[in-house]
Short mmCIF file of C-alpha atoms in Angstrom, two decimals:
data_model
loop_
_atom_site.label_atom_id
_atom_site.label_comp_id
_atom_site.label_asym_id
_atom_site.label_seq_id
_atom_site.Cartn_x
_atom_site.Cartn_y
_atom_site.Cartn_z
CA MET A 1 10.42 -29.13 6.50
CA SER A 2 9.76 -26.00 6.70
CA LEU A 3 12.69 -22.81 6.61
CA LEU A 4 10.50 -20.53 8.85
CA ASP A 5 10.05 -21.26 12.41
CA THR A 6 6.66 -22.11 12.54
CA ARG A 7 6.35 -21.93 16.37
CA VAL A 8 6.49 -17.69 16.03
CA PRO A 9 3.30 -16.63 14.72
CA ALA A 10 2.43 -13.36 12.14
CA VAL A 11 0.18 -10.73 13.12
CA LEU A 12 -0.71 -8.24 9.84
CA LEU A 13 -2.05 -4.64 10.13
CA ARG A 14 -3.77 -2.97 8.11
CA ILE A 15 -5.76 0.18 9.74
CA ASP A 16 -7.02 1.33 5.68
CA ARG A 17 -10.11 0.42 5.07
CA ASN A 18 -10.08 -1.24 0.90
CA PRO A 19 -11.69 -4.65 0.65
CA PHE A 20 -9.14 -5.35 -2.04
CA HIS A 21 -5.90 -4.82 -1.17
CA HIS A 22 -4.44 -8.16 -2.72
CA GLY A 23 -1.09 -7.29 -1.13
CA THR A 24 -3.08 -8.39 2.24
CA LEU A 25 -3.97 -12.02 1.16
CA GLY A 26 -0.11 -12.45 -0.97
CA ALA A 27 1.07 -11.99 2.68
CA VAL A 28 -1.40 -14.25 4.15
CA ARG A 29 -0.66 -17.38 1.82
CA SER A 30 3.18 -16.64 1.61
CA LEU A 31 3.61 -17.11 5.50
CA GLY A 32 0.70 -19.83 5.75
CA ARG A 33 2.08 -22.05 2.84
CA ALA A 34 4.58 -21.90 5.20
CA GLY A 35 3.00 -23.54 7.88
CA VAL A 36 2.99 -19.68 10.29
CA GLU A 37 -0.26 -19.17 11.69
CA VAL A 38 -1.57 -16.16 10.25
CA HIS A 39 -3.24 -13.65 11.69
CA VAL A 40 -4.93 -11.11 10.14
CA VAL A 41 -6.29 -7.38 12.08
CA ALA A 42 -7.85 -5.67 9.47
CA ASP A 43 -11.50 -4.70 7.84
CA SER A 44 -12.99 -8.41 7.36
CA ALA A 45 -16.51 -6.87 6.53
CA ARG A 46 -15.92 -6.55 2.57
CA SER A 47 -12.45 -7.80 2.35
CA PRO A 48 -12.56 -11.50 0.54
CA VAL A 49 -9.23 -11.62 2.45
CA HIS A 50 -10.93 -13.28 5.62
CA ALA A 51 -11.98 -16.24 2.93
CA SER A 52 -8.87 -17.71 2.69
CA ARG A 53 -7.66 -21.16 4.32
CA TYR A 54 -4.10 -19.76 5.28
CA VAL A 55 -6.22 -17.38 7.52
CA ARG A 56 -5.84 -18.28 11.30
CA ARG A 57 -8.25 -15.13 13.16
CA MET A 58 -9.36 -12.16 11.74
CA HIS A 59 -9.27 -9.16 14.71
CA PRO A 60 -10.83 -6.20 14.22
CA PRO A 61 -8.82 -2.80 13.17
CA PRO A 62 -8.74 0.60 15.04
CA LEU A 63 -10.76 2.67 13.23
CA PRO A 64 -9.55 4.57 10.24
CA GLY A 65 -7.94 8.11 11.66
CA ALA A 66 -7.45 6.09 14.59
CA SER A 67 -4.55 7.38 17.55
CA ALA A 68 -1.56 5.64 18.48
CA ASP A 69 -2.81 4.56 21.89
CA ASP A 70 -6.06 2.98 19.97
CA ILE A 71 -3.68 1.32 17.82
CA LEU A 72 -1.64 0.09 21.20
CA VAL A 73 -4.92 -1.05 22.88
CA ALA A 74 -6.02 -3.10 19.81
CA LEU A 75 -2.59 -4.70 18.80
CA ARG A 76 -2.42 -6.00 22.36
CA ARG A 77 -5.80 -7.15 22.73
CA VAL A 78 -4.43 -9.17 19.99
CA ALA A 79 -1.57 -9.94 21.86
CA GLU A 80 -3.46 -11.89 24.57
CA ARG A 81 -5.08 -13.76 22.63
CA ILE A 82 -2.16 -15.58 20.81
CA ALA A 83 -0.44 -15.65 23.80
CA ARG A 84 2.96 -15.64 22.74
CA PRO A 85 5.23 -13.18 20.70
CA ALA A 86 4.54 -12.67 16.90
CA VAL A 87 6.41 -10.89 13.62
CA LEU A 88 3.95 -7.90 13.33
CA ILE A 89 3.69 -6.95 9.51
CA PRO A 90 2.26 -3.50 8.89
CA MET A 91 0.87 -3.27 5.66
CA ASP A 92 0.08 0.63 5.13
CA ASP A 93 1.92 3.87 5.95
CA ALA A 94 -0.60 4.68 8.48
CA SER A 95 0.31 0.84 10.53
CA ALA A 96 3.97 1.23 9.44
CA ILE A 97 4.32 4.63 11.17
CA ALA A 98 2.07 3.84 14.11
CA ALA A 99 4.54 0.58 14.80
CA GLY A 100 7.13 2.94 14.28
CA ARG A 101 6.69 4.74 16.97
CA MET A 102 5.11 2.16 19.64
CA ARG A 103 8.37 -0.14 18.82
CA ASP A 104 9.35 -0.20 22.56
CA GLU A 105 5.77 -0.24 23.56
CA LEU A 106 4.65 -3.47 20.98
CA THR A 107 8.07 -5.51 22.41
CA PRO A 108 8.16 -7.98 23.83
CA SER A 109 4.72 -8.90 22.23
CA TYR A 110 5.81 -8.34 18.89
CA LEU A 111 8.65 -9.01 16.58
CA LEU A 112 9.94 -5.85 15.21
CA PRO A 113 13.24 -4.11 13.17
CA THR A 114 15.61 -2.45 15.40
CA MET A 115 15.58 1.28 13.47
CA PRO A 116 14.83 4.66 14.45
CA GLY A 117 11.23 5.50 15.13
CA THR A 118 10.85 8.14 13.56
CA LEU A 119 12.15 6.52 9.92
CA PRO A 120 9.11 5.09 8.75
CA GLU A 121 7.33 8.32 8.85
CA ARG A 122 10.26 10.27 7.67
CA VAL A 123 10.36 8.68 5.06
CA ALA A 124 6.58 8.09 4.23
CA ASP A 125 6.26 11.68 4.11
CA LYS A 126 6.39 13.01 0.65
CA ALA A 127 8.25 16.20 1.99
CA GLU A 128 10.30 14.91 3.69
CA LEU A 129 11.23 12.79 1.27
CA ALA A 130 12.00 15.30 -0.91
CA ALA A 131 14.92 17.30 1.62
CA VAL A 132 16.00 13.09 2.20
CA CYS A 133 16.48 12.28 -1.84
CA ALA A 134 18.62 15.46 -1.37
CA SER A 135 20.76 14.65 1.09
CA ALA A 136 21.40 11.52 -0.62
CA ASP A 137 21.85 12.51 -4.31
CA ILE A 138 19.16 10.37 -5.08
CA PRO A 139 17.41 11.49 -8.06
CA HIS A 140 13.81 13.43 -7.49
CA PRO A 141 10.85 15.47 -9.32
CA VAL A 142 11.52 19.21 -8.60
CA THR A 143 9.08 19.70 -5.83
CA LEU A 144 7.90 23.15 -4.25
CA VAL A 145 5.85 23.89 -0.92
CA PRO A 146 3.47 26.39 -1.52
CA ASP A 147 2.89 28.69 2.06
CA SER A 148 -0.64 30.65 1.06
CA PRO A 149 -2.59 30.33 -1.99
CA ALA A 150 -1.10 32.95 -4.15
CA ARG A 151 2.13 30.97 -4.04
CA ALA A 152 0.49 27.98 -4.90
CA ALA A 153 -0.62 29.84 -8.09
CA ASP A 154 3.34 31.48 -8.18
CA ASP A 155 4.51 28.03 -8.18
CA ALA A 156 2.44 26.54 -10.43
CA ARG A 157 3.94 28.86 -13.35
CA ARG A 158 7.68 28.02 -11.73
CA LEU A 159 6.49 24.24 -12.66
CA GLY A 160 5.14 24.09 -15.31
CA LEU A 161 2.26 22.73 -16.28
CA PRO A 162 0.83 20.06 -15.87
CA LEU A 163 2.23 20.03 -12.31
CA VAL A 164 1.25 16.84 -9.89
CA ALA A 165 0.12 17.57 -6.17
CA LYS A 166 0.84 15.67 -3.97
CA TRP A 167 -0.19 15.44 -0.01
CA SER A 168 2.25 15.32 2.18
CA ARG A 169 0.87 12.77 4.78
CA PRO A 170 -1.92 11.40 2.51
CA TRP A 171 -2.76 8.53 5.23
CA LEU A 172 -3.87 11.94 7.14
CA LEU A 173 -6.82 12.47 4.59
CA PRO A 174 -10.71 11.76 5.66
CA VAL A 175 -12.63 9.19 4.31
CA GLY A 176 -15.09 10.52 1.62
CA SER A 177 -13.48 14.10 1.43
CA GLY A 178 -13.06 13.32 -2.16
CA LEU A 179 -9.45 14.48 -1.97
CA ARG A 180 -6.69 12.35 -3.24
CA SER A 181 -3.17 11.30 -2.74
CA THR A 182 -1.53 12.39 -6.33
CA VAL A 183 -3.31 14.37 -8.81
CA LEU A 184 -2.51 15.98 -11.70
CA VAL A 185 -3.07 19.85 -11.95
CA ARG A 186 -3.60 21.90 -15.14
CA SER A 187 -3.93 25.30 -14.32
CA GLU A 188 -3.17 28.16 -11.78
CA GLN A 189 -6.62 27.97 -10.45
CA GLU A 190 -6.40 23.69 -9.34
CA ALA A 191 -2.92 24.97 -7.47
CA ARG A 192 -4.52 27.66 -5.48
CA GLU A 193 -8.23 25.54 -4.95
CA LEU A 194 -6.08 22.88 -3.17
CA TYR A 195 -4.23 24.83 -1.29
CA LEU A 196 -7.45 26.51 0.03
CA ARG A 197 -8.09 22.39 1.65
CA THR A 198 -4.55 22.32 3.76
CA GLU A 199 -6.52 22.23 6.57
CA GLU A 200 -8.83 19.76 5.37
CA ALA A 201 -6.49 17.39 4.32
CA GLY A 202 -4.55 17.20 7.46
CA SER A 203 -0.81 17.67 5.82
CA ARG A 204 1.03 19.84 4.29
CA LEU A 205 0.32 20.48 0.46
CA LEU A 206 3.25 19.62 -2.69
CA LEU A 207 3.60 21.23 -5.83
CA GLN A 208 5.79 18.60 -7.97
CA ALA A 209 7.11 18.96 -11.63
CA TYR A 210 5.55 15.97 -13.72
CA LEU A 211 7.70 13.73 -15.38
CA PRO A 212 5.60 12.38 -18.41
CA PRO A 213 5.30 8.49 -18.32
CA GLY A 214 5.70 6.30 -21.44
CA LYS A 215 6.82 2.95 -22.83
CA ASP A 216 9.54 1.74 -19.79
CA ARG A 217 9.04 4.20 -17.88
CA ASP A 218 7.46 3.43 -14.60
CA TRP A 219 9.73 1.11 -12.07
CA PHE A 220 9.55 -0.09 -8.51
CA PHE A 221 12.06 -1.89 -6.39
CA HIS A 222 10.85 -4.05 -3.02
CA GLY A 223 13.51 -5.57 -0.22
CA TYR A 224 13.87 -6.19 2.59
CA ALA A 225 16.87 -4.78 4.56
CA ASP A 226 17.91 -7.01 6.94
CA ARG A 227 19.14 -6.72 10.49
CA SER A 228 22.80 -6.20 8.83
CA GLY A 229 21.38 -3.12 6.10
CA ALA A 230 22.07 -5.94 3.77
CA VAL A 231 19.41 -5.57 0.61
CA ARG A 232 17.80 -9.28 0.93
CA ALA A 233 14.82 -10.91 -1.37
CA GLY A 234 12.90 -8.73 -4.05
CA GLY A 235 14.34 -7.16 -7.09
CA PRO A 236 13.15 -4.37 -9.35
CA GLY A 237 10.29 -4.54 -11.26
CA ARG A 238 8.79 -3.12 -14.61
CA LYS A 239 5.84 -1.28 -14.25
CA GLN A 240 3.71 -2.69 -17.65
CA LEU A 241 0.22 -1.84 -16.93
CA ALA A 242 -1.15 0.74 -14.52
CA TRP A 243 -4.89 1.45 -13.23
CA PRO A 244 -5.60 3.89 -13.89
CA ARG A 245 -3.48 4.35 -17.01
CA GLY A 246 -0.33 6.63 -16.62
CA ALA A 247 -0.38 7.01 -12.97
CA GLY A 248 -2.29 4.06 -11.36
CA LEU A 249 -1.69 0.64 -9.14
CA THR A 250 0.81 -1.82 -10.82
CA ALA A 251 -1.82 -3.93 -12.82
CA VAL A 252 0.64 -6.07 -14.67
CA GLY A 253 4.20 -5.84 -13.39
CA CYS A 254 7.33 -7.64 -14.50
CA TRP A 255 10.25 -8.87 -12.40
CA THR A 256 13.43 -6.93 -15.50
CA PRO A 257 17.19 -6.91 -13.92
CA ASN A 258 18.14 -2.93 -13.62
CA PRO A 259 21.47 -2.27 -11.96
CA GLN A 260 20.76 0.96 -11.81
CA VAL A 261 17.47 0.94 -10.24
CA ARG A 262 19.30 -1.95 -7.41
CA GLU A 263 22.18 0.49 -7.03
CA LEU A 264 20.18 3.70 -6.18
CA ALA A 265 17.45 1.95 -3.70
CA GLU A 266 20.64 -0.20 -2.53
CA ARG A 267 22.73 3.05 -1.88
CA LEU A 268 19.28 4.58 -0.49
CA ILE A 269 18.75 1.95 2.01
CA GLY A 270 22.38 2.18 3.31
CA GLU A 271 22.36 6.13 4.01
CA LEU A 272 19.06 5.86 5.99
CA GLY A 273 20.68 3.25 7.79
CA TYR A 274 16.20 1.81 7.21
CA ARG A 275 15.78 -2.17 8.47
CA GLY A 276 12.62 -3.94 7.41
CA ILE A 277 11.04 -4.27 4.27
CA PHE A 278 9.86 -1.52 1.58
CA ASP A 279 9.08 -0.35 -1.80
CA LEU A 280 10.53 2.05 -3.70
CA ASP A 281 8.65 3.77 -6.85
CA PHE A 282 10.58 5.08 -9.62
CA ARG A 283 10.23 7.29 -13.01
CA ARG A 284 12.95 7.43 -15.69
CA CYS A 285 12.63 10.78 -17.37
CA GLY A 286 12.26 10.90 -20.94
CA ALA A 287 15.19 14.17 -21.30
CA THR A 288 17.76 12.84 -19.39
CA GLY A 289 17.31 9.03 -18.71
CA GLY A 290 18.11 8.85 -15.11
CA TYR A 291 15.78 7.23 -12.71
CA HIS A 292 13.87 9.31 -10.25
CA LEU A 293 12.12 7.98 -6.61
CA LEU A 294 8.37 9.40 -7.12
CA ASP A 295 7.27 7.50 -3.73
CA PHE A 296 9.34 5.42 -0.87
CA ASN A 297 6.78 2.34 1.07
CA PRO A 298 7.96 1.84 4.41
CA ARG A 299 6.23 -1.85 4.02
CA PRO A 300 5.08 -4.12 1.62
CA GLY A 301 4.11 -2.98 -2.17
CA ALA A 302 0.98 -4.79 -2.93
CA GLN A 303 3.14 -6.42 -6.23
CA PHE A 304 5.51 -7.85 -3.74
CA ARG A 305 4.78 -11.98 -4.62
CA LEU A 306 6.51 -10.61 -7.66
CA PHE A 307 10.23 -11.07 -6.08
CA ALA A 308 9.56 -14.76 -4.95
CA ASP A 309 12.47 -16.71 -6.00
CA SER A 310 13.80 -19.67 -7.04
CA ALA A 311 14.42 -20.86 -2.89
CA GLY A 312 10.91 -19.80 -2.48
CA LEU A 313 12.22 -16.35 -0.92
CA ASP A 314 9.57 -13.33 -1.18
CA VAL A 315 10.02 -9.73 1.52
CA VAL A 316 7.52 -10.71 4.03
CA ARG A 317 9.49 -14.22 4.30
CA ALA A 318 12.69 -12.56 5.17
CA LEU A 319 11.30 -10.77 7.17
CA HIS A 320 9.87 -13.22 9.61
CA LEU A 321 13.57 -15.53 9.25
CA ASP A 322 15.29 -12.64 9.87
CA LEU A 323 13.24 -11.14 13.13
CA THR A 324 13.14 -15.23 14.47
CA GLY A 325 17.04 -15.79 13.62
CA ARG A 326 17.03 -17.95 10.75
CA PRO A 327 19.19 -18.04 7.74
CA LEU A 328 18.15 -16.50 4.50
CA PRO A 329 18.42 -19.17 1.41
CA ALA A 330 19.86 -17.77 -1.40
CA GLY A 331 17.28 -18.13 -4.28
CA ALA A 332 18.03 -17.16 -7.70
CA PRO A 333 16.04 -14.07 -9.23
CA LEU A 334 13.94 -15.35 -11.59
CA ALA A 335 13.70 -12.80 -14.26
CA GLY A 336 10.82 -12.77 -16.92
CA ARG A 337 8.00 -13.20 -14.37
CA GLU A 338 4.73 -11.20 -14.11
CA PHE A 339 2.39 -10.36 -11.57
CA VAL A 340 -1.86 -10.34 -13.24
CA VAL A 341 -3.67 -7.88 -10.62
CA GLU A 342 -6.93 -9.96 -12.56
CA ASN A 343 -9.60 -7.68 -11.54
CA TYR A 344 -8.10 -4.69 -13.44
CA ALA A 345 -6.25 -6.43 -16.12
CA PRO A 346 -8.07 -9.63 -16.84
CA LEU A 347 -6.68 -10.04 -20.28
CA ALA A 348 -3.44 -10.02 -19.03
CA ALA A 349 -4.15 -12.83 -17.12
CA LEU A 350 -5.14 -15.24 -19.82
CA ARG A 351 -2.29 -14.77 -21.72
CA PRO A 352 1.05 -17.20 -21.91
CA ALA A 353 3.66 -16.67 -19.52
CA PRO A 354 6.69 -18.57 -20.50
CA ALA A 355 8.24 -17.15 -17.53
CA GLY A 356 5.72 -17.73 -14.71
CA ARG A 357 3.48 -15.86 -13.56
CA GLU A 358 1.39 -14.74 -9.96
CA LEU A 359 -2.35 -14.04 -10.29
CA ALA A 360 -3.19 -10.80 -6.77
CA TRP A 361 -6.14 -13.43 -6.60
CA TYR A 362 -6.81 -16.75 -8.21
CA ALA A 363 -5.02 -19.84 -6.73
CA ARG A 364 -5.42 -23.48 -6.93
CA ASP A 365 -4.35 -23.91 -3.05
CA ASP A 366 -6.48 -21.34 -2.39
CA ARG A 367 -9.79 -20.91 -4.31
CA VAL A 368 -12.32 -18.99 -2.23
CA PRO A 369 -10.72 -15.22 -1.95
CA GLY A 370 -10.80 -15.06 -5.43
CA TRP A 371 -14.11 -16.12 -6.25
CA ALA A 372 -15.74 -13.97 -3.18
CA MET A 373 -13.37 -11.12 -5.40
CA TRP A 374 -15.25 -11.14 -8.45
CA ALA A 375 -18.96 -11.29 -6.72
CA GLN A 376 -17.97 -8.25 -4.87
CA TRP A 377 -15.99 -6.31 -7.63
CA CYS A 378 -18.83 -6.95 -9.75
CA ARG A 379 -21.31 -5.23 -7.19
CA HIS A 380 -18.57 -2.44 -6.91
CA VAL A 381 -18.69 -1.65 -10.84
CA SER A 382 -22.11 -1.67 -10.60
CA ARG A 383 -22.65 0.92 -8.29
CA ARG A 384 -19.64 2.92 -9.43
CA VAL A 385 -21.49 2.38 -13.23
CA CYS A 386 -25.08 3.81 -11.88
CA GLU A 387 -23.69 6.47 -9.80
CA ARG A 388 -21.57 7.69 -13.33
CA LEU A 389 -25.13 7.81 -15.06
CA GLY A 390 -26.94 8.62 -12.56
CA SER A 391 -29.39 6.18 -12.37
CA THR A 392 -29.10 4.83 -8.86
CA THR A 393 -31.63 2.46 -7.57
CA VAL A 394 -34.95 3.69 -6.72
CA ALA A 395 -35.78 4.93 -3.43
CA PRO A 396 -38.33 3.06 -1.33
CA THR A 397 -41.99 4.67 -1.41
CA PRO A 398 -41.62 6.35 2.35
CA ARG A 399 -43.31 4.75 4.70
CA PRO A 400 -46.29 7.09 5.98
CA ILE A 401 -45.74 9.44 9.25
CA PRO A 402 -48.36 9.12 11.92
CA ARG A 403 -49.26 12.60 13.06
CA ALA A 404 -49.41 12.18 16.44
CA ALA A 405 -45.34 10.65 16.05
CA SER A 406 -43.17 13.09 17.73
CA PRO A 407 -39.50 15.04 16.57
CA SER A 408 -37.58 12.62 18.24
CA SER A 409 -39.70 9.55 16.66
CA VAL A 410 -39.50 10.84 13.49
CA ASP A 411 -35.65 10.93 13.54
CA ASN A 412 -35.54 7.08 14.76
CA GLU A 413 -37.05 5.97 12.37
CA LYS A 414 -34.99 8.06 9.58
CA ALA A 415 -32.28 6.67 11.49
CA SER A 416 -33.50 2.39 11.29
CA SER A 417 -34.17 3.23 7.73
#
């Protein structure tokens, strides 16, 4: 018999169009294996997630950059189809922020943690996070917010080069702009040029002191803060391999006890009164040994399945149990357990794992998403290689246009080809 209340479905919401978001598949499998009916509101055109046997139904998502009203309309449409209350699980920052803002409008169709509606936005905003850390006495890299191109250059000199540049609200970055949420800046001119794109980016530019990466310096903490504020499920993990190397997502992670990281996470959650799933990123300073908080994500981290304990509890199951009024089982941490994202670390997926391992895509009881991922990943890599080499496929020879064609008919033919 399932520990979870299988009468209550779950709705996963993701506005981000990343087709290789393995965290969504992890949530689908975690809940689906427990017998919960799982609905996914996300782009299914290129995502292997839709191939999972545990997805009850895929629903069209709001468009990137959708307004709160558009998101609300999409979720209400899903609620009408399901016709009973469901646990809502945002899977990206934009979704978490929208759900927090609209909590009153979403209930009673959806079950959500109770906390101030602006709190997810506050912690996800990287400029606000610096202030949050200061008030909670949590170490955080020195962060400056320039107000002009000249000030950006001055701040770069003050912080020293290289430095890290971040957009405070990366979920607002326009698709196709070429802007990245975080970049390493190596000159004052780069800082000045980035500032000039502030209006395009849609949020403030932050310049932050650079903490160099190194062995055992990158850590994360995933957890669930229950209705009483106690941090349940999850734990501290060490990033063994990142993609891109040094500053990217976790390609290989290991569940590693770390009392200092846990204490910082629990203190921050307590100070904020945060409730729900969270994902924190830390970097240890090589000079002082202190752990600095780099990011606060108010939703499941992509590698949350690393922290499935001896009772099978992870942060997504903890959320479902807590919101449906069921007790959370007391499992033991499985220290040394690994999580590997195969398309970023294929060799790591093949080596022995004495303490156990979970793969992001492959699962014996749900093989098709893994196969679909590899087919799509190979096409993705081939396309990127061709773009970099400047040897994209040869364009077809244009069809001759009849002499009598009007300008409008020419436009229409170009649009359809």
